Amino acid sequence: MNNELISKLCDLHDLSDEELGCLINERTPEDAKRLAAEASELRDRVYGKKVFMRGLIEFTSYCRNDCLYCGLRRSNHNAQRYRLTKEEILSCAENGYMLGFRTFVLQGGEDPYFTDDVLCDIVSSLKEIYPDCAVTLSVGERSLGSYKQLYYAGADRYLLRHETADADHYGILHPKELKLSHRMECLSDLKSIGYQTGCGFMVGSPYQSTESIVKDLRFIKSFSPEMVGIGPFIPHCDTPYRNQKAGTLEFTLFLLSIVRLMLPDVLLPATTALGTIAENGRELGIMAGANVVMPNLSPNDVRKKYSLYDNKLCSGDEAAENVNELRRRIESTGYKLVTDRGDHIRFSK
Ligand code: SAM
């Protein structure tokens, strides 16, 4: 058991690259148990027993990109494409507001239809109708000017997973026109503008190594984002990675705990992908240090069409309308699902 390394991580909120590699490669179930307990205790010190909820509106399944792992990739001709109108997005938000959501996450493929003007109009209308709510965008790589316009239109937060901080690995997972350097430039632009910014990566993505994960953790520590999205990679049958193995529950939980211990005040979702690979994945995520859940607020008839990976959850507790069941499940872990905006808190020892 890596007791010494874990104690050091708890004290310093960091380890050397070599130590992180060792913690990962030599991990045991006892390590995972202790890390989860330490991560939970730290999260409770910063945020209390609160789990924040975000209403996810998946507003377009069109994407100009061709990421090899993603079901929305442009060369997937079996994908069902849709885009929501402004009125449909506002109606999702109205429904979400009634259910108690105070953060709306607008996520989609990189769809050229949503120009700055179109997206700014949607963001500013949302903020006008719901001034007490936060708007998070997750619409991929755009220019600095575009990010600024969206920020001035009222967007508060932006999620842009870096996917992998290892340039060679990035080159394997993406077509050659997509570059890690540009993704990183976007992240730094978002942060400099003032967004609460989120990065993140998939656990168990094809060709991922311990070295690449250590690079992810090093990047996350130095970038110090307000949010980190980590979920298992899950293959999609209409992508080149259809036969690759999915990331595991065990490793995702282990990394959630490490990220919590490295960034005590991070907002860390127990993702849909985690809930997809295990029935109680989300609860286990909370118990490993996560403190955010993002149920789906998209209209029922499009949910199945936003197919990033096979068997993606979109009903049951994943559906925003079943928030009471989700609340019951979260409360069974000793936590409380809260309806406030859930902004980032700066941690000081
Ligand atoms: N287009 C935006 C972007 O690039 O950030 C947001 C949408 S993108 C589909 C959201 C996230 O889904 C990606 O950052 C990726 O990590 C995740 N994702 C895509 N395919 C996945 C898969 N097969 N398994 C797990 N997660 C996946």
XYZ file of C-alpha atoms and ligand atoms in Angstrom:
376
model
C 0.000 0.000 0.000
C 1.204 3.504 -0.890
C 0.414 5.030 2.501
C 3.353 7.403 2.505
C 2.644 8.790 -0.942
C -1.025 9.258 -0.095
C -0.149 11.126 3.118
C 2.193 13.362 1.146
C -0.491 14.043 -1.472
C -2.952 14.963 1.302
C -0.442 17.347 2.900
C 1.042 19.022 -0.153
C -1.801 18.632 -2.677
C 0.858 17.551 -5.124
C 3.410 14.828 -5.871
C 6.285 14.620 -8.329
C 5.586 13.054 -11.719
C 7.497 9.983 -10.652
C 5.463 9.647 -7.464
C 2.183 10.072 -9.345
C 3.263 7.350 -11.773
C 4.110 5.081 -8.880
C 0.794 5.777 -7.104
C -1.053 4.854 -10.304
C 0.969 1.815 -11.357
C 1.123 0.238 -7.935
C -2.396 1.041 -6.820
C -4.277 -1.383 -4.595
C -7.930 -1.500 -3.484
C -6.752 -0.277 -0.060
C -5.120 2.762 -1.692
C -8.351 3.527 -3.540
C -10.325 3.257 -0.306
C -8.042 5.596 1.596
C -7.828 8.090 -1.298
C -11.626 8.198 -1.549
C -11.963 8.807 2.203
C -9.324 11.565 2.182
C -10.796 13.161 -0.970
C -14.308 13.138 0.529
C -13.109 14.637 3.766
C -11.297 17.434 1.911
C -14.276 18.139 -0.378
C -16.532 18.335 2.712
C -14.158 20.860 4.297
C -14.389 23.146 1.261
C -17.985 22.648 0.058
C -19.718 20.867 2.933
C -22.065 17.992 2.167
C -23.412 19.721 -0.928
C -23.712 18.193 -4.377
C -24.449 20.751 -7.080
C -26.707 20.044 -10.007
C -26.431 21.382 -13.543
C -29.082 21.015 -16.220
C -27.458 19.742 -19.397
C -28.975 20.916 -22.685
C -27.404 19.051 -25.601
C -28.484 21.507 -28.252
C -26.790 20.286 -31.421
C -25.455 16.957 -32.635
C -23.850 18.457 -35.746
C -20.079 18.572 -35.566
C -17.467 19.701 -38.066
C -14.750 17.704 -36.285
C -13.732 14.111 -36.746
C -12.378 13.025 -33.344
C -11.794 9.297 -33.621
C -13.504 8.388 -30.337
C -16.709 10.403 -30.656
C -20.054 9.247 -32.053
C -20.810 12.788 -33.255
C -17.749 12.811 -35.571
C -18.557 14.206 -38.983
C -17.714 11.018 -40.840
C -20.259 9.022 -38.828
C -23.006 8.938 -41.440
C -25.216 6.851 -39.154
C -25.396 9.668 -36.605
C -28.774 11.326 -36.297
C -28.272 15.055 -36.533
C -30.494 17.668 -34.895
C -30.227 21.199 -33.648
C -32.562 22.878 -31.165
C -34.111 26.268 -31.929
C -33.684 29.159 -29.523
C -37.301 28.641 -28.412
C -36.643 24.968 -27.701
C -33.535 25.819 -25.675
C -35.460 28.417 -23.666
C -38.218 25.921 -23.056
C -35.665 23.365 -21.739
C -34.416 26.057 -19.372
C -37.957 26.927 -18.253
C -38.576 23.308 -17.452
C -35.210 23.088 -15.659
C -35.863 26.229 -13.648
C -39.140 24.754 -12.387
C -37.286 21.594 -11.377
C -34.831 23.675 -9.330
C -31.862 23.978 -11.703
C -29.855 27.200 -11.373
C -27.099 26.325 -13.844
C -27.720 25.508 -17.488
C -24.979 23.826 -19.476
C -25.308 24.299 -23.227
C -23.278 21.584 -24.884
C -22.945 20.605 -28.505
C -20.736 19.554 -31.353
C -18.830 22.280 -33.187
C -21.769 23.334 -35.332
C -21.041 26.299 -37.653
C -24.753 27.185 -37.615
C -24.216 28.582 -34.110
C -22.312 31.715 -35.076
C -21.371 34.246 -32.409
C -24.518 36.250 -33.142
C -26.820 33.236 -32.861
C -25.204 31.894 -29.685
C -24.872 35.315 -28.013
C -28.569 35.918 -28.603
C -29.414 32.613 -26.875
C -27.049 33.281 -23.949
C -28.260 36.833 -23.376
C -31.918 35.762 -23.525
C -31.235 33.021 -20.956
C -29.517 35.522 -18.653
C -32.289 38.072 -19.109
C -35.015 35.574 -18.184
C -33.002 33.829 -15.453
C -30.610 36.417 -13.965
C -30.143 34.192 -10.909
C -28.793 31.319 -13.013
C -25.325 30.527 -14.333
C -24.829 29.653 -17.982
C -22.056 27.232 -18.882
C -21.003 26.733 -22.480
C -19.325 23.643 -23.894
C -19.095 24.214 -27.620
C -15.483 23.477 -28.386
C -12.716 25.539 -29.924
C -13.523 29.094 -30.985
C -11.532 32.299 -31.399
C -10.548 34.606 -28.559
C -12.939 37.216 -29.993
C -15.778 34.711 -29.990
C -15.125 33.642 -26.399
C -15.113 37.339 -25.407
C -18.421 38.060 -27.117
C -20.049 35.066 -25.442
C -18.673 36.157 -22.078
C -20.013 39.670 -22.513
C -23.359 38.174 -23.572
C -23.462 36.635 -20.087
C -21.853 33.184 -20.202
C -20.261 32.473 -16.823
C -18.430 29.191 -17.313
C -16.872 27.176 -20.119
C -16.063 23.470 -20.298
C -13.392 22.412 -22.764
C -11.772 19.109 -21.919
C -8.143 19.124 -23.001
C -8.709 15.370 -23.757
C -5.021 14.452 -23.196
C -2.053 16.650 -22.305
C 0.308 14.379 -24.245
C 0.791 15.815 -27.762
C 1.571 12.429 -29.344
C -1.477 10.848 -27.726
C -3.579 13.832 -28.809
C -2.375 13.241 -32.367
C -3.578 9.626 -32.234
C -7.064 10.473 -30.928
C -7.684 13.354 -33.329
C -7.425 14.130 -37.042
C -4.306 16.053 -37.989
C -6.031 19.436 -38.277
C -6.730 19.370 -34.533
C -3.743 20.258 -32.376
C -3.178 20.065 -28.638
C -1.416 23.450 -28.778
C -4.594 25.085 -30.073
C -6.799 23.372 -27.488
C -4.456 24.650 -24.760
C -4.473 28.154 -26.261
C -8.285 28.118 -26.121
C -8.192 27.068 -22.457
C -5.796 29.839 -21.577
C -7.922 32.385 -23.513
C -11.034 31.282 -21.612
C -9.293 31.649 -18.281
C -7.800 35.044 -19.116
C -11.234 36.388 -20.115
C -12.620 35.473 -16.702
C -14.712 32.362 -17.322
C -14.851 29.716 -14.615
C -13.044 27.231 -16.800
C -13.117 23.440 -16.959
C -10.667 21.054 -18.594
C -10.548 17.260 -18.376
C -9.936 13.945 -20.071
C -11.312 10.484 -20.682
C -10.051 7.637 -18.527
C -8.924 4.602 -20.511
C -8.983 6.285 -23.916
C -7.228 4.192 -26.571
C -3.417 4.243 -26.326
C -3.465 6.148 -23.018
C -0.422 5.381 -20.859
C 0.480 6.130 -17.257
C 2.886 8.764 -18.623
C 0.084 10.514 -20.488
C -2.125 10.485 -17.383
C 0.709 11.955 -15.331
C 0.920 14.721 -17.962
C -2.838 15.256 -17.572
C -2.507 15.566 -13.804
C 0.503 17.881 -14.118
C -1.390 20.102 -16.569
C -4.511 20.145 -14.370
C -2.437 21.124 -11.336
C -0.617 23.945 -13.117
C -3.684 25.265 -14.973
C -5.717 25.197 -11.771
C -9.155 25.176 -13.430
C -12.378 25.758 -11.521
C -13.877 22.542 -12.965
C -12.466 19.217 -14.146
C -14.489 16.726 -16.227
C -13.209 13.167 -16.001
C -15.174 10.168 -17.223
C -14.401 6.763 -18.676
C -13.911 6.393 -22.424
C -16.719 4.230 -23.813
C -16.524 2.932 -27.400
C -19.102 3.923 -30.010
C -19.997 1.299 -32.618
C -19.786 3.749 -35.550
C -16.266 5.024 -34.829
C -12.819 3.578 -35.574
C -12.525 2.767 -31.855
C -15.591 0.479 -31.844
C -13.515 -2.490 -30.662
C -11.440 -0.693 -28.056
C -11.929 -1.405 -24.373
C -13.881 1.025 -22.198
C -12.213 2.797 -19.270
C -12.939 1.178 -15.920
C -14.995 2.311 -12.963
C -12.148 1.510 -10.606
C -9.569 3.654 -12.415
C -11.975 6.563 -12.955
C -12.820 6.671 -9.232
C -9.126 6.451 -8.343
C -8.327 9.436 -10.585
C -11.314 11.454 -9.320
C -9.891 11.126 -5.804
C -6.400 12.166 -6.936
C -7.764 15.218 -8.759
C -9.760 16.247 -5.662
C -6.645 15.948 -3.508
C -4.551 17.950 -5.996
C -7.185 20.689 -6.402
C -9.170 20.845 -3.133
C -11.698 23.405 -4.367
C -12.373 22.005 -7.828
C -15.952 21.438 -9.008
C -15.812 17.814 -10.064
C -18.721 16.071 -11.796
C -19.668 12.452 -11.400
C -20.239 12.194 -15.153
C -22.936 10.567 -17.268
C -20.256 8.213 -18.635
C -19.519 7.055 -15.073
C -23.238 6.427 -14.528
C -23.300 4.531 -17.833
C -20.572 2.000 -16.990
C -21.961 1.234 -13.520
C -25.481 1.415 -12.147
C -24.306 3.228 -9.004
C -21.384 4.960 -10.772
C -22.539 8.444 -9.895
C -22.921 7.708 -6.172
C -19.501 6.048 -6.132
C -18.129 9.142 -7.891
C -19.497 11.347 -5.107
C -17.980 9.035 -2.522
C -14.623 9.301 -4.340
C -14.582 13.126 -4.159
C -16.901 14.419 -6.914
C -19.498 17.094 -6.068
C -21.471 17.850 -9.234
C -24.124 15.961 -11.214
C -25.437 16.991 -14.607
C -28.834 15.460 -15.449
C -30.189 15.818 -18.955
C -32.667 18.621 -19.699
C -32.762 18.115 -23.477
C -36.169 17.355 -25.056
C -36.972 13.644 -24.840
C -37.130 13.075 -28.581
C -33.510 14.169 -29.188
C -31.776 12.563 -26.208
C -30.888 9.327 -27.975
C -29.519 11.265 -30.935
C -26.760 12.884 -28.873
C -24.866 9.652 -28.998
C -21.228 10.184 -27.996
C -20.771 6.510 -27.055
C -22.828 3.313 -26.927
C -25.677 2.982 -24.394
C -25.280 6.547 -23.114
C -27.691 7.102 -20.244
C -30.441 9.607 -20.887
C -33.387 8.290 -18.886
C -33.914 7.197 -15.298
C -31.951 9.311 -12.843
C -30.038 10.845 -15.731
C -33.219 12.635 -16.815
C -33.706 15.997 -15.152
C -37.422 15.296 -14.679
C -36.452 12.463 -12.312
C -34.512 14.809 -10.071
C -36.338 13.588 -6.976
C -35.090 10.051 -7.512
C -31.584 11.401 -8.079
C -31.924 13.414 -4.844
C -32.938 10.292 -2.970
C -29.934 8.401 -4.283
C -27.497 11.206 -3.475
C -28.999 11.556 -0.002
C -28.495 7.838 0.568
C -24.736 8.549 0.385
C -25.024 11.196 3.140
C -24.917 14.190 0.748
C -27.472 16.821 -0.151
C -28.446 17.762 -3.692
C -28.715 21.566 -3.642
C -30.309 23.985 -6.049
C -27.953 26.974 -5.758
C -25.707 28.089 -8.648
C -22.793 26.267 -7.075
C -20.028 28.680 -7.984
C -16.409 27.854 -7.397
C -15.004 28.615 -3.917
C -11.305 29.444 -3.434
C -9.835 27.089 -0.866
C -7.370 28.336 1.723
C -5.845 26.087 4.297
N -17.676 19.883 -28.924
C -17.370 20.236 -27.584
C -15.919 19.960 -27.277
O -15.173 19.554 -28.152
O -15.495 20.242 -26.152
C -18.273 19.599 -26.558
C -18.941 18.316 -26.916
S -17.877 16.902 -26.804
C -18.897 15.667 -27.519
C -17.921 16.580 -25.044
C -16.978 15.526 -24.507
O -17.475 14.232 -24.762
C -15.589 15.504 -25.072
O -14.796 16.466 -24.479
C -15.132 14.063 -24.807
O -14.199 13.988 -23.756
C -16.433 13.331 -24.462
N -16.576 12.133 -25.312
C -16.660 12.067 -26.657
N -16.671 10.785 -27.064
C -16.603 10.009 -25.965
C -16.545 8.603 -25.731
N -16.558 7.745 -26.733
N -16.476 8.169 -24.448
C -16.475 9.035 -23.423
N -16.502 10.373 -23.573
C -16.560 10.870 -24.831
